[in-house]
CSV table of C-alpha atoms and ligand atoms in Angstrom, one decimal:
chain,number,residue,atom,x,y,z
A,20,MET,CA,27.7,-32.7,10.0
A,21,VAL,CA,27.7,-29.6,12.2
A,22,ARG,CA,26.1,-26.6,10.6
A,23,ASP,CA,27.3,-23.3,11.9
A,24,SER,CA,27.8,-19.8,10.5
A,25,VAL,CA,30.8,-17.5,10.3
A,26,ARG,CA,28.9,-14.8,8.4
A,27,GLY,CA,30.4,-11.4,8.6
A,28,ILE,CA,34.1,-12.2,9.1
A,29,PRO,CA,35.9,-9.6,6.9
A,30,ALA,CA,38.5,-10.8,4.4
A,31,PRO,CA,42.1,-10.0,5.4
A,32,GLY,CA,43.1,-6.5,4.5
A,33,ARG,CA,39.5,-5.1,4.4
A,34,ALA,CA,39.3,-4.2,8.1
A,35,MET,CA,39.3,-0.4,7.2
A,36,LEU,CA,36.3,-0.6,4.9
A,37,ASP,CA,32.9,0.3,6.3
A,38,PRO,CA,30.7,-2.8,6.8
A,39,LEU,CA,28.1,-1.8,4.2
A,40,SER,CA,30.7,-1.7,1.4
A,41,ILE,CA,31.9,-5.2,2.4
A,42,GLU,CA,28.3,-6.4,2.1
A,43,GLU,CA,28.0,-4.9,-1.4
A,44,ALA,CA,31.3,-6.1,-2.6
A,45,SER,CA,31.0,-9.7,-1.3
A,46,MET,CA,28.5,-12.4,-1.7
A,47,LEU,CA,27.3,-14.9,0.8
A,48,VAL,CA,28.1,-18.5,0.0
A,49,ARG,CA,27.8,-21.8,1.8
A,50,GLN,CA,31.0,-23.8,2.0
A,51,VAL,CA,31.9,-27.1,3.6
A,52,HIS,CA,34.9,-26.7,6.0
A,53,THR,CA,37.0,-29.3,7.7
A,54,ARG,CA,37.0,-28.7,11.4
A,55,ASN,CA,39.6,-31.2,12.6
A,56,GLN,CA,41.6,-34.3,11.6
A,57,ASP,CA,39.3,-36.7,13.5
A,58,ALA,CA,37.6,-39.8,12.0
A,59,THR,CA,34.1,-38.5,12.9
A,60,ASP,CA,32.3,-35.2,13.1
A,61,PHE,CA,34.9,-33.3,11.1
A,62,LEU,CA,32.9,-31.2,8.6
A,63,ALA,CA,30.8,-28.1,9.0
A,64,VAL,CA,28.7,-26.1,6.5
A,65,ARG,CA,29.3,-22.4,7.0
A,66,GLU,CA,28.1,-19.3,5.3
A,67,THR,CA,31.0,-17.1,4.3
A,68,GLU,CA,31.4,-13.7,2.6
A,69,LEU,CA,33.1,-14.3,-0.7
A,70,PRO,CA,34.9,-11.1,-1.7
A,71,GLU,CA,34.9,-9.6,-5.2
A,72,PRO,CA,37.2,-11.5,-7.5
A,73,GLY,CA,40.7,-9.9,-7.3
A,74,PRO,CA,42.8,-8.9,-10.3
A,75,GLY,CA,43.1,-11.8,-12.7
A,76,GLU,CA,40.3,-13.8,-10.9
A,77,ALA,CA,36.8,-14.8,-11.7
A,78,THR,CA,34.0,-15.9,-9.4
A,79,VAL,CA,32.7,-19.3,-10.4
A,80,ARG,CA,29.2,-20.3,-9.3
A,81,ILE,CA,29.9,-24.0,-8.7
A,82,GLU,CA,27.6,-26.6,-10.3
A,83,ALA,CA,29.5,-29.8,-9.4
A,84,ALA,CA,32.6,-30.8,-7.5
A,85,GLY,CA,34.3,-34.2,-7.3
A,86,VAL,CA,35.0,-36.1,-4.1
A,87,SER,CA,38.1,-38.2,-4.2
A,88,TYR,CA,39.9,-40.5,-1.8
A,89,GLY,CA,42.7,-37.9,-1.6
A,90,ASP,CA,40.1,-35.6,0.1
A,91,LEU,CA,39.8,-38.1,3.0
A,92,LEU,CA,43.6,-38.6,3.2
A,93,GLN,CA,44.1,-34.8,3.3
A,94,GLN,CA,41.5,-34.3,6.0
A,95,ARG,CA,43.0,-37.0,8.2
A,96,GLY,CA,46.4,-35.2,7.8
A,97,VAL,CA,48.3,-38.1,6.3
A,98,ILE,CA,49.5,-36.2,3.1
A,99,PRO,CA,52.6,-34.1,4.0
A,100,GLY,CA,52.5,-30.5,2.9
A,101,THR,CA,48.7,-30.2,2.6
A,102,PRO,CA,46.4,-27.7,4.3
A,103,LYS,CA,45.5,-28.1,8.0
A,104,PRO,CA,41.9,-27.5,9.2
A,105,PRO,CA,40.0,-25.3,8.8
A,106,TYR,CA,39.9,-25.3,5.0
A,107,VAL,CA,37.4,-26.0,2.3
A,108,PRO,CA,38.2,-29.4,0.6
A,109,GLY,CA,37.6,-30.1,-3.1
A,110,PHE,CA,40.3,-30.6,-5.7
A,111,ASP,CA,38.1,-29.7,-8.7
A,112,LEU,CA,35.1,-27.8,-9.7
A,113,VAL,CA,32.8,-27.0,-12.6
A,114,GLY,CA,30.5,-24.1,-12.8
A,115,LYS,CA,29.5,-20.8,-14.5
A,116,VAL,CA,31.5,-17.6,-14.4
A,117,GLU,CA,29.5,-15.1,-12.4
A,118,ARG,CA,31.9,-12.1,-11.8
A,119,VAL,CA,35.1,-11.2,-13.6
A,120,GLY,CA,37.8,-9.3,-11.7
A,121,PRO,CA,40.0,-6.5,-13.0
A,122,GLY,CA,42.3,-7.5,-15.8
A,123,ALA,CA,40.9,-11.0,-16.0
A,124,GLY,CA,40.6,-11.8,-19.7
A,125,GLY,CA,39.7,-14.9,-21.6
A,126,VAL,CA,36.4,-15.7,-19.8
A,127,HIS,CA,33.0,-14.1,-19.8
A,128,THR,CA,30.0,-14.2,-17.4
A,129,GLY,CA,27.7,-17.2,-17.9
A,130,GLN,CA,30.5,-19.3,-19.5
A,131,ARG,CA,30.7,-22.9,-18.1
A,132,VAL,CA,34.3,-23.6,-17.0
A,133,ALA,CA,36.2,-26.3,-15.1
A,134,ALA,CA,39.3,-26.1,-12.9
A,135,LEU,CA,41.5,-28.1,-10.7
A,136,VAL,CA,42.1,-26.2,-7.5
A,137,ARG,CA,44.0,-27.4,-4.5
A,138,VAL,CA,41.1,-26.5,-2.1
A,139,GLY,CA,37.7,-24.9,-2.3
A,140,GLY,CA,35.6,-27.1,-4.5
A,141,TYR,CA,33.1,-28.0,-1.7
A,142,GLY,CA,31.1,-24.7,-1.9
A,143,GLU,CA,28.6,-22.7,-3.8
A,144,ALA,CA,31.1,-20.4,-5.4
A,145,LEU,CA,34.8,-19.7,-5.4
A,146,ASN,CA,37.2,-17.0,-6.8
A,147,VAL,CA,39.7,-18.7,-9.1
A,148,PRO,CA,42.6,-17.3,-11.1
A,149,VAL,CA,41.3,-17.2,-14.7
A,150,GLU,CA,44.4,-19.0,-16.0
A,151,ARG,CA,43.1,-22.1,-14.2
A,152,LEU,CA,39.7,-22.0,-15.9
A,153,LEU,CA,39.1,-24.2,-19.0
A,154,PRO,CA,36.0,-23.8,-21.1
A,155,VAL,CA,33.7,-26.9,-20.8
A,156,PRO,CA,32.7,-28.1,-24.3
A,157,ASP,CA,29.0,-27.4,-25.2
A,158,GLY,CA,26.6,-30.1,-24.3
A,159,VAL,CA,28.7,-31.7,-21.6
A,160,GLU,CA,26.9,-32.0,-18.2
A,161,PRO,CA,28.7,-30.5,-15.2
A,162,VAL,CA,28.4,-33.8,-13.3
A,163,SER,CA,30.2,-35.7,-16.1
A,164,VAL,CA,33.1,-33.2,-15.9
A,165,ALA,CA,33.4,-33.3,-12.1
A,166,ALA,CA,33.3,-37.1,-12.2
A,167,ALA,CA,36.3,-37.2,-14.5
A,168,SER,CA,38.5,-34.1,-14.3
A,169,LEU,CA,40.8,-34.9,-11.4
A,170,ASN,CA,41.2,-38.7,-11.9
A,171,TYR,CA,41.6,-38.6,-15.7
A,172,PHE,CA,43.9,-35.6,-15.5
A,173,ILE,CA,46.4,-37.2,-13.1
A,174,ALA,CA,46.2,-40.6,-14.9
A,175,HIS,CA,46.7,-38.8,-18.3
A,176,GLN,CA,49.8,-36.9,-16.9
A,177,MET,CA,51.4,-40.0,-15.4
A,178,LEU,CA,50.8,-42.1,-18.5
A,179,HIS,CA,51.8,-39.5,-21.1
A,180,ARG,CA,54.1,-37.0,-19.5
A,181,VAL,CA,55.8,-39.1,-16.8
A,182,ALA,CA,56.0,-42.6,-18.2
A,183,ARG,CA,55.5,-41.7,-21.9
A,184,ILE,CA,53.7,-45.0,-22.6
A,185,GLU,CA,53.2,-45.8,-26.3
A,186,ARG,CA,51.8,-48.6,-28.4
A,187,GLY,CA,53.5,-51.8,-27.4
A,188,GLY,CA,54.1,-50.7,-23.8
A,189,LYS,CA,53.6,-52.9,-20.8
A,190,ILE,CA,52.2,-51.4,-17.6
A,191,LEU,CA,51.0,-52.4,-14.1
A,192,VAL,CA,48.1,-50.5,-12.6
A,193,HIS,CA,47.4,-50.9,-8.9
A,194,GLY,CA,43.9,-50.3,-7.6
A,195,ALA,CA,42.6,-50.7,-11.2
A,196,SER,CA,39.0,-50.8,-10.1
A,197,GLY,CA,39.3,-47.5,-8.3
A,198,GLY,CA,38.8,-44.0,-9.6
A,199,VAL,CA,42.3,-43.3,-10.9
A,200,GLY,CA,43.1,-47.0,-11.7
A,201,PHE,CA,40.1,-47.3,-13.9
A,202,ALA,CA,41.1,-44.0,-15.7
A,203,PHE,CA,44.5,-45.6,-16.5
A,204,LEU,CA,42.7,-48.6,-18.1
A,205,GLN,CA,40.6,-46.4,-20.3
A,206,LEU,CA,43.4,-44.1,-21.3
A,207,ALA,CA,45.8,-47.0,-22.0
A,208,ALA,CA,43.1,-48.5,-24.2
A,209,LEU,CA,42.9,-45.3,-26.2
A,210,ILE,CA,46.7,-45.5,-26.9
A,211,GLY,CA,46.1,-49.0,-28.2
A,212,GLY,CA,48.4,-52.0,-28.1
A,213,VAL,CA,49.4,-51.5,-24.4
A,214,GLU,CA,49.6,-54.6,-22.3
A,215,VAL,CA,48.0,-53.9,-18.9
A,216,TRP,CA,48.0,-55.9,-15.6
A,217,GLY,CA,45.7,-54.5,-12.9
A,218,THR,CA,45.4,-55.3,-9.2
A,219,ALA,CA,41.8,-55.3,-7.7
A,220,SER,CA,39.5,-57.5,-5.6
A,221,ALA,CA,38.3,-60.7,-7.3
A,222,MET,CA,34.8,-59.2,-7.6
A,223,ASN,CA,36.2,-56.6,-10.0
A,224,ALA,CA,38.1,-59.1,-12.2
A,225,ASP,CA,35.5,-59.1,-15.0
A,226,LEU,CA,35.5,-55.3,-15.1
A,227,LEU,CA,39.2,-55.3,-15.6
A,228,ARG,CA,39.1,-57.9,-18.3
A,229,ALA,CA,36.3,-56.0,-20.1
A,230,HIS,CA,38.7,-53.0,-20.2
A,231,GLY,CA,41.6,-55.0,-21.5
A,232,ALA,CA,43.6,-55.7,-18.4
A,233,THR,CA,44.8,-58.9,-16.9
A,234,PRO,CA,43.3,-58.9,-13.3
A,235,ILE,CA,45.3,-59.9,-10.2
A,236,ASP,CA,43.5,-60.4,-7.0
A,237,TYR,CA,45.6,-58.4,-4.5
A,238,ARG,CA,44.0,-60.2,-1.6
A,239,THR,CA,45.1,-63.7,-2.6
A,240,GLU,CA,47.9,-63.3,-5.2
A,241,ASP,CA,51.4,-61.8,-5.1
A,242,PHE,CA,51.5,-59.5,-8.1
A,243,THR,CA,55.3,-59.8,-8.4
A,244,ARG,CA,54.8,-63.5,-9.2
A,245,VAL,CA,52.1,-62.8,-11.9
A,246,VAL,CA,53.5,-59.9,-13.8
A,247,PRO,CA,56.5,-60.8,-16.0
A,248,ARG,CA,59.7,-58.9,-15.3
A,249,GLY,CA,60.5,-56.1,-17.7
A,250,ILE,CA,57.5,-53.9,-17.7
A,251,ASP,CA,57.7,-50.2,-18.8
A,252,ALA,CA,55.9,-48.7,-15.9
A,253,ALA,CA,54.0,-49.4,-12.6
A,254,PHE,CA,51.5,-46.9,-11.3
A,255,ASP,CA,51.1,-47.3,-7.5
A,256,PRO,CA,48.7,-45.5,-5.0
A,257,VAL,CA,49.2,-48.2,-2.3
A,258,GLY,CA,52.6,-47.1,-1.0
A,259,GLY,CA,54.7,-48.5,1.8
A,260,ARG,CA,56.6,-51.6,0.8
A,261,HIS,CA,54.4,-51.9,-2.2
A,262,PHE,CA,56.5,-49.2,-4.1
A,263,ARG,CA,59.6,-51.4,-3.8
A,264,ALA,CA,57.7,-54.5,-5.0
A,265,SER,CA,56.3,-52.6,-8.0
A,266,HIS,CA,59.8,-51.2,-8.8
A,267,SER,CA,61.2,-54.8,-8.9
A,268,LEU,CA,59.2,-55.6,-12.1
A,269,LEU,CA,60.6,-52.8,-14.2
A,270,ARG,CA,62.8,-53.1,-17.3
A,271,ARG,CA,66.0,-51.0,-17.5
A,272,GLY,CA,64.6,-47.5,-18.3
A,273,GLY,CA,61.2,-48.3,-16.8
A,274,VAL,CA,59.6,-46.2,-14.1
A,275,MET,CA,57.7,-46.8,-10.9
A,276,VAL,CA,55.3,-43.9,-10.4
A,277,GLY,CA,54.0,-43.7,-6.9
A,278,TYR,CA,51.1,-41.2,-6.6
A,279,GLY,CA,49.5,-41.9,-3.3
A,280,GLN,CA,50.1,-43.9,-0.1
A,281,ASN,CA,46.6,-45.3,0.6
A,282,ASP,CA,48.1,-47.9,3.0
A,283,VAL,CA,48.9,-45.0,5.5
A,284,LEU,CA,45.1,-44.9,6.2
A,285,ARG,CA,43.3,-48.2,6.3
A,286,GLY,CA,39.8,-48.1,7.8
A,287,ASP,CA,40.2,-45.3,10.4
A,288,ARG,CA,43.7,-46.3,11.4
A,289,LYS,CA,46.7,-44.1,10.5
A,290,ASN,CA,50.1,-45.6,10.2
A,291,MET,CA,52.6,-42.9,9.3
A,292,LEU,CA,55.4,-45.4,9.3
A,293,VAL,CA,54.0,-46.9,6.1
A,294,GLY,CA,54.5,-43.4,4.5
A,295,ALA,CA,58.1,-43.2,5.7
A,296,VAL,CA,58.9,-46.7,4.4
A,297,GLY,CA,57.3,-45.9,1.1
A,298,PHE,CA,59.1,-42.7,0.6
A,299,LEU,CA,62.5,-43.8,1.8
A,300,GLY,CA,62.5,-47.5,0.7
A,301,GLY,CA,60.4,-47.1,-2.4
A,302,ILE,CA,61.3,-43.7,-3.8
A,303,VAL,CA,64.7,-42.5,-2.4
A,304,LEU,CA,66.7,-45.7,-2.0
A,305,PRO,CA,66.1,-47.2,-5.4
A,306,LYS,CA,67.5,-44.0,-6.9
A,307,LEU,CA,70.9,-44.8,-5.4
A,308,VAL,CA,71.1,-48.1,-7.3
A,309,PRO,CA,72.5,-47.4,-10.8
A,310,ASP,CA,70.5,-50.1,-12.6
A,311,GLY,CA,68.6,-47.8,-15.0
A,312,ARG,CA,65.2,-48.3,-13.4
A,313,ARG,CA,63.6,-45.1,-12.3
A,314,THR,CA,61.3,-44.4,-9.4
A,315,MET,CA,59.4,-41.2,-8.6
A,316,PHE,CA,56.5,-39.7,-6.7
A,317,TYR,CA,54.1,-37.9,-9.0
A,318,ASN,CA,52.5,-34.8,-7.6
A,319,ALA,CA,50.2,-32.8,-9.9
A,320,TRP,CA,51.1,-29.5,-8.4
A,321,SER,CA,54.9,-30.1,-8.6
A,322,LEU,CA,54.6,-31.1,-12.3
A,323,GLU,CA,52.7,-27.9,-12.9
A,324,LYS,CA,55.6,-25.9,-11.5
A,325,ALA,CA,58.1,-27.7,-13.7
A,326,GLN,CA,55.9,-27.6,-16.8
A,327,PRO,CA,53.5,-24.6,-16.5
A,328,HIS,CA,51.8,-25.2,-19.9
A,329,ALA,CA,50.9,-28.8,-18.9
A,330,TYR,CA,47.9,-27.9,-16.8
A,331,ARG,CA,45.9,-26.3,-19.5
A,332,GLU,CA,47.0,-28.8,-22.2
A,333,ASP,CA,46.1,-31.8,-20.2
A,334,LEU,CA,42.9,-30.6,-18.7
A,335,ALA,CA,41.7,-29.6,-22.1
A,336,ALA,CA,42.6,-33.0,-23.4
A,337,VAL,CA,40.6,-34.7,-20.7
A,338,LEU,CA,37.6,-32.4,-21.3
A,339,GLY,CA,37.8,-33.3,-25.0
A,340,LEU,CA,37.7,-37.0,-24.2
A,341,VAL,CA,34.7,-36.5,-21.8
A,342,ALA,CA,32.9,-34.5,-24.5
A,343,ARG,CA,33.4,-37.3,-27.0
A,344,GLY,CA,32.2,-39.9,-24.5
A,345,LEU,CA,35.5,-41.8,-24.6
A,346,VAL,CA,36.2,-41.8,-20.9
A,347,GLY,CA,34.2,-41.7,-17.6
A,348,PRO,CA,33.9,-43.6,-14.4
A,349,LYS,CA,32.1,-46.9,-14.1
A,350,ALA,CA,29.5,-45.4,-11.7
A,351,VAL,CA,28.7,-41.9,-10.4
A,352,THR,CA,26.8,-41.0,-7.2
A,353,VAL,CA,25.6,-37.4,-7.0
A,354,LEU,CA,25.0,-36.0,-3.5
A,355,PRO,CA,24.0,-32.5,-2.4
A,356,LEU,CA,26.7,-30.3,-1.0
A,357,ALA,CA,25.2,-30.5,2.5
A,358,ASP,CA,25.8,-34.3,2.4
A,359,ALA,CA,29.5,-34.0,2.1
A,360,ALA,CA,29.9,-36.0,5.3
A,361,GLU,CA,28.0,-38.9,3.7
A,362,ALA,CA,30.3,-38.7,0.7
A,363,PHE,CA,33.3,-39.0,2.9
A,364,ALA,CA,31.8,-42.0,4.7
A,365,ALA,CA,31.1,-43.6,1.3
A,366,LEU,CA,34.8,-43.2,0.3
A,367,ARG,CA,35.6,-45.9,2.9
A,368,GLU,CA,33.2,-48.4,1.3
A,369,PRO,CA,34.6,-50.8,-1.3
A,370,GLY,CA,33.3,-50.2,-4.8
A,371,HIS,CA,32.0,-46.7,-4.0
A,372,GLY,CA,32.4,-45.4,-7.6
A,373,LYS,CA,32.9,-41.7,-8.2
A,374,LEU,CA,31.2,-39.3,-5.8
A,375,VAL,CA,30.1,-35.8,-7.0
A,376,LEU,CA,28.7,-33.0,-4.9
A,377,THR,CA,26.2,-30.5,-6.3
A,378,PRO,CA,25.4,-27.3,-4.4
B,428,NAP,N1,49.8,-37.3,-6.5
B,428,NAP,C1,48.8,-36.5,-6.8
B,428,NAP,O1,49.0,-35.4,-7.3
B,428,NAP,C2,47.4,-36.9,-6.5
B,428,NAP,C3,46.3,-36.1,-6.9
B,428,NAP,C4,45.1,-36.6,-6.6
B,428,NAP,C5,44.9,-37.8,-6.0
B,428,NAP,N2,46.0,-38.6,-5.7
B,428,NAP,C6,45.9,-39.9,-5.0
B,428,NAP,O2,45.2,-40.8,-5.8
B,428,NAP,C7,44.6,-41.8,-5.0
B,428,NAP,C8,43.2,-41.9,-5.3
B,428,NAP,O3,42.8,-43.1,-5.4
B,428,NAP,P1,41.4,-43.5,-6.0
B,428,NAP,O4,40.5,-42.3,-6.0
B,428,NAP,O5,41.6,-44.2,-7.3
B,428,NAP,O6,40.9,-44.5,-4.9
B,428,NAP,P2,39.6,-45.4,-4.9
B,428,NAP,O7,38.7,-45.0,-6.0
B,428,NAP,O8,39.2,-45.4,-3.5
B,428,NAP,O9,40.2,-46.8,-5.3
B,428,NAP,C9,41.2,-47.5,-4.6
B,428,NAP,C10,41.2,-48.9,-5.2
B,428,NAP,O10,42.4,-49.5,-4.6
B,428,NAP,C11,42.1,-50.9,-4.5
B,428,NAP,N3,42.9,-51.4,-3.4
B,428,NAP,C12,42.7,-51.3,-2.1
B,428,NAP,N4,43.8,-51.9,-1.5
B,428,NAP,C13,44.6,-52.4,-2.5
B,428,NAP,C14,45.9,-53.1,-2.5
B,428,NAP,N5,46.5,-53.5,-1.3
B,428,NAP,N6,46.4,-53.3,-3.7
B,428,NAP,C15,45.9,-52.9,-4.8
B,428,NAP,N7,44.7,-52.3,-4.9
B,428,NAP,C16,44.1,-52.0,-3.7
B,428,NAP,C17,40.6,-51.0,-4.3
B,428,NAP,O11,40.2,-52.1,-5.1
B,428,NAP,P3,38.9,-53.1,-4.8
B,428,NAP,O12,37.7,-52.1,-4.6
B,428,NAP,O13,38.8,-53.8,-6.1
B,428,NAP,O14,39.2,-53.9,-3.6
B,428,NAP,C18,40.0,-49.7,-4.9
B,428,NAP,O15,39.3,-49.9,-6.1
B,428,NAP,C19,44.9,-41.3,-3.6
B,428,NAP,O16,46.0,-42.0,-3.0
B,428,NAP,C20,45.2,-39.9,-3.7
B,428,NAP,O17,46.0,-39.4,-2.7
B,428,NAP,C21,47.2,-38.2,-5.9
């Protein structure tokens, strides 16, 4: 990873201040930036002046930040509507409040908080609107929170808000050995009485069984021949033609929830056609057939716009589950922030478990 420095670049709108007052008002932090959308040599550690928190914001001194497969997809430019380089990756963070901006109530300095942010987790500190900050329950380690917050938050929302799965429900979870897939298994087990089928490699079959799911080896089996027709929901991060196949298994009133298109990037090869096929053939076209089966693409940020209260409710629910030791990834690897490039490389390895960066 290239290490360079952009120290001293003033924040927009501060050009008229004298340089000394900028130094006093801001703090120097290291952040990991994306430099390009290439497959290699795409991250740089930079020192940046973080300005004072603005109105309604607080500065969080970051203790841990999660790394997820979505970070890699976003950096490679395969998720429409996401930031282009240079930006600081990192969908989530946990840390301590260090500075509180004007009019920012509800948090105090020294308090440990967690937040989902669209960008910015890969750094030593970040200014975050206080309405995004949730208190971390006492006694919960920052790494445990960072390892769970994003994956369990999105799985929780899809299971409870989107598909409204209850006892007696039948669901199909693709990539059930992965970060989000495994979260679905644990959260479905907490509902109780949910019948779960999960796709994964054969080596992960026992893991799925141990968590109450019927395993399907996606490398050798056709899941549409294993899962009985008439399920309530399918949760699919694979994309492309996979969406349509998952949809074919639904009962009337059931829902296929696409939430990623991992097949757009396999190894280092991008195939944007897969994304178009998934979106048009798997999401748009099925909506035109009036057979009572639903299909949708879940997006955490869009759901938040439609249901503004959902973010705090659902993140609080996940933090509560983590505090009670009821959920958490099967394995966690902690790396220093400066090794973000190694974390990205690990994302490409099968069975990588959850990766967490600590500044
Ligand atoms: N929509 C949103 O708002 C939102 C927000 C955040 C993240 N996301 C998305 O969530 C996804 C994150 O996935 P993740 O972190 O769970 O990934 P992950 O931990 O890398 O796991 C992916 C899993 O998929 C399995 N897999 C690979 N190919 C498969 C196939 N053809 N069929 C079925 N399973 C297959 C692998 O199983 P084996 O190892 O057993 O082979 C692996 O365990 C990304 O697509 C990201 O974009 C969406």
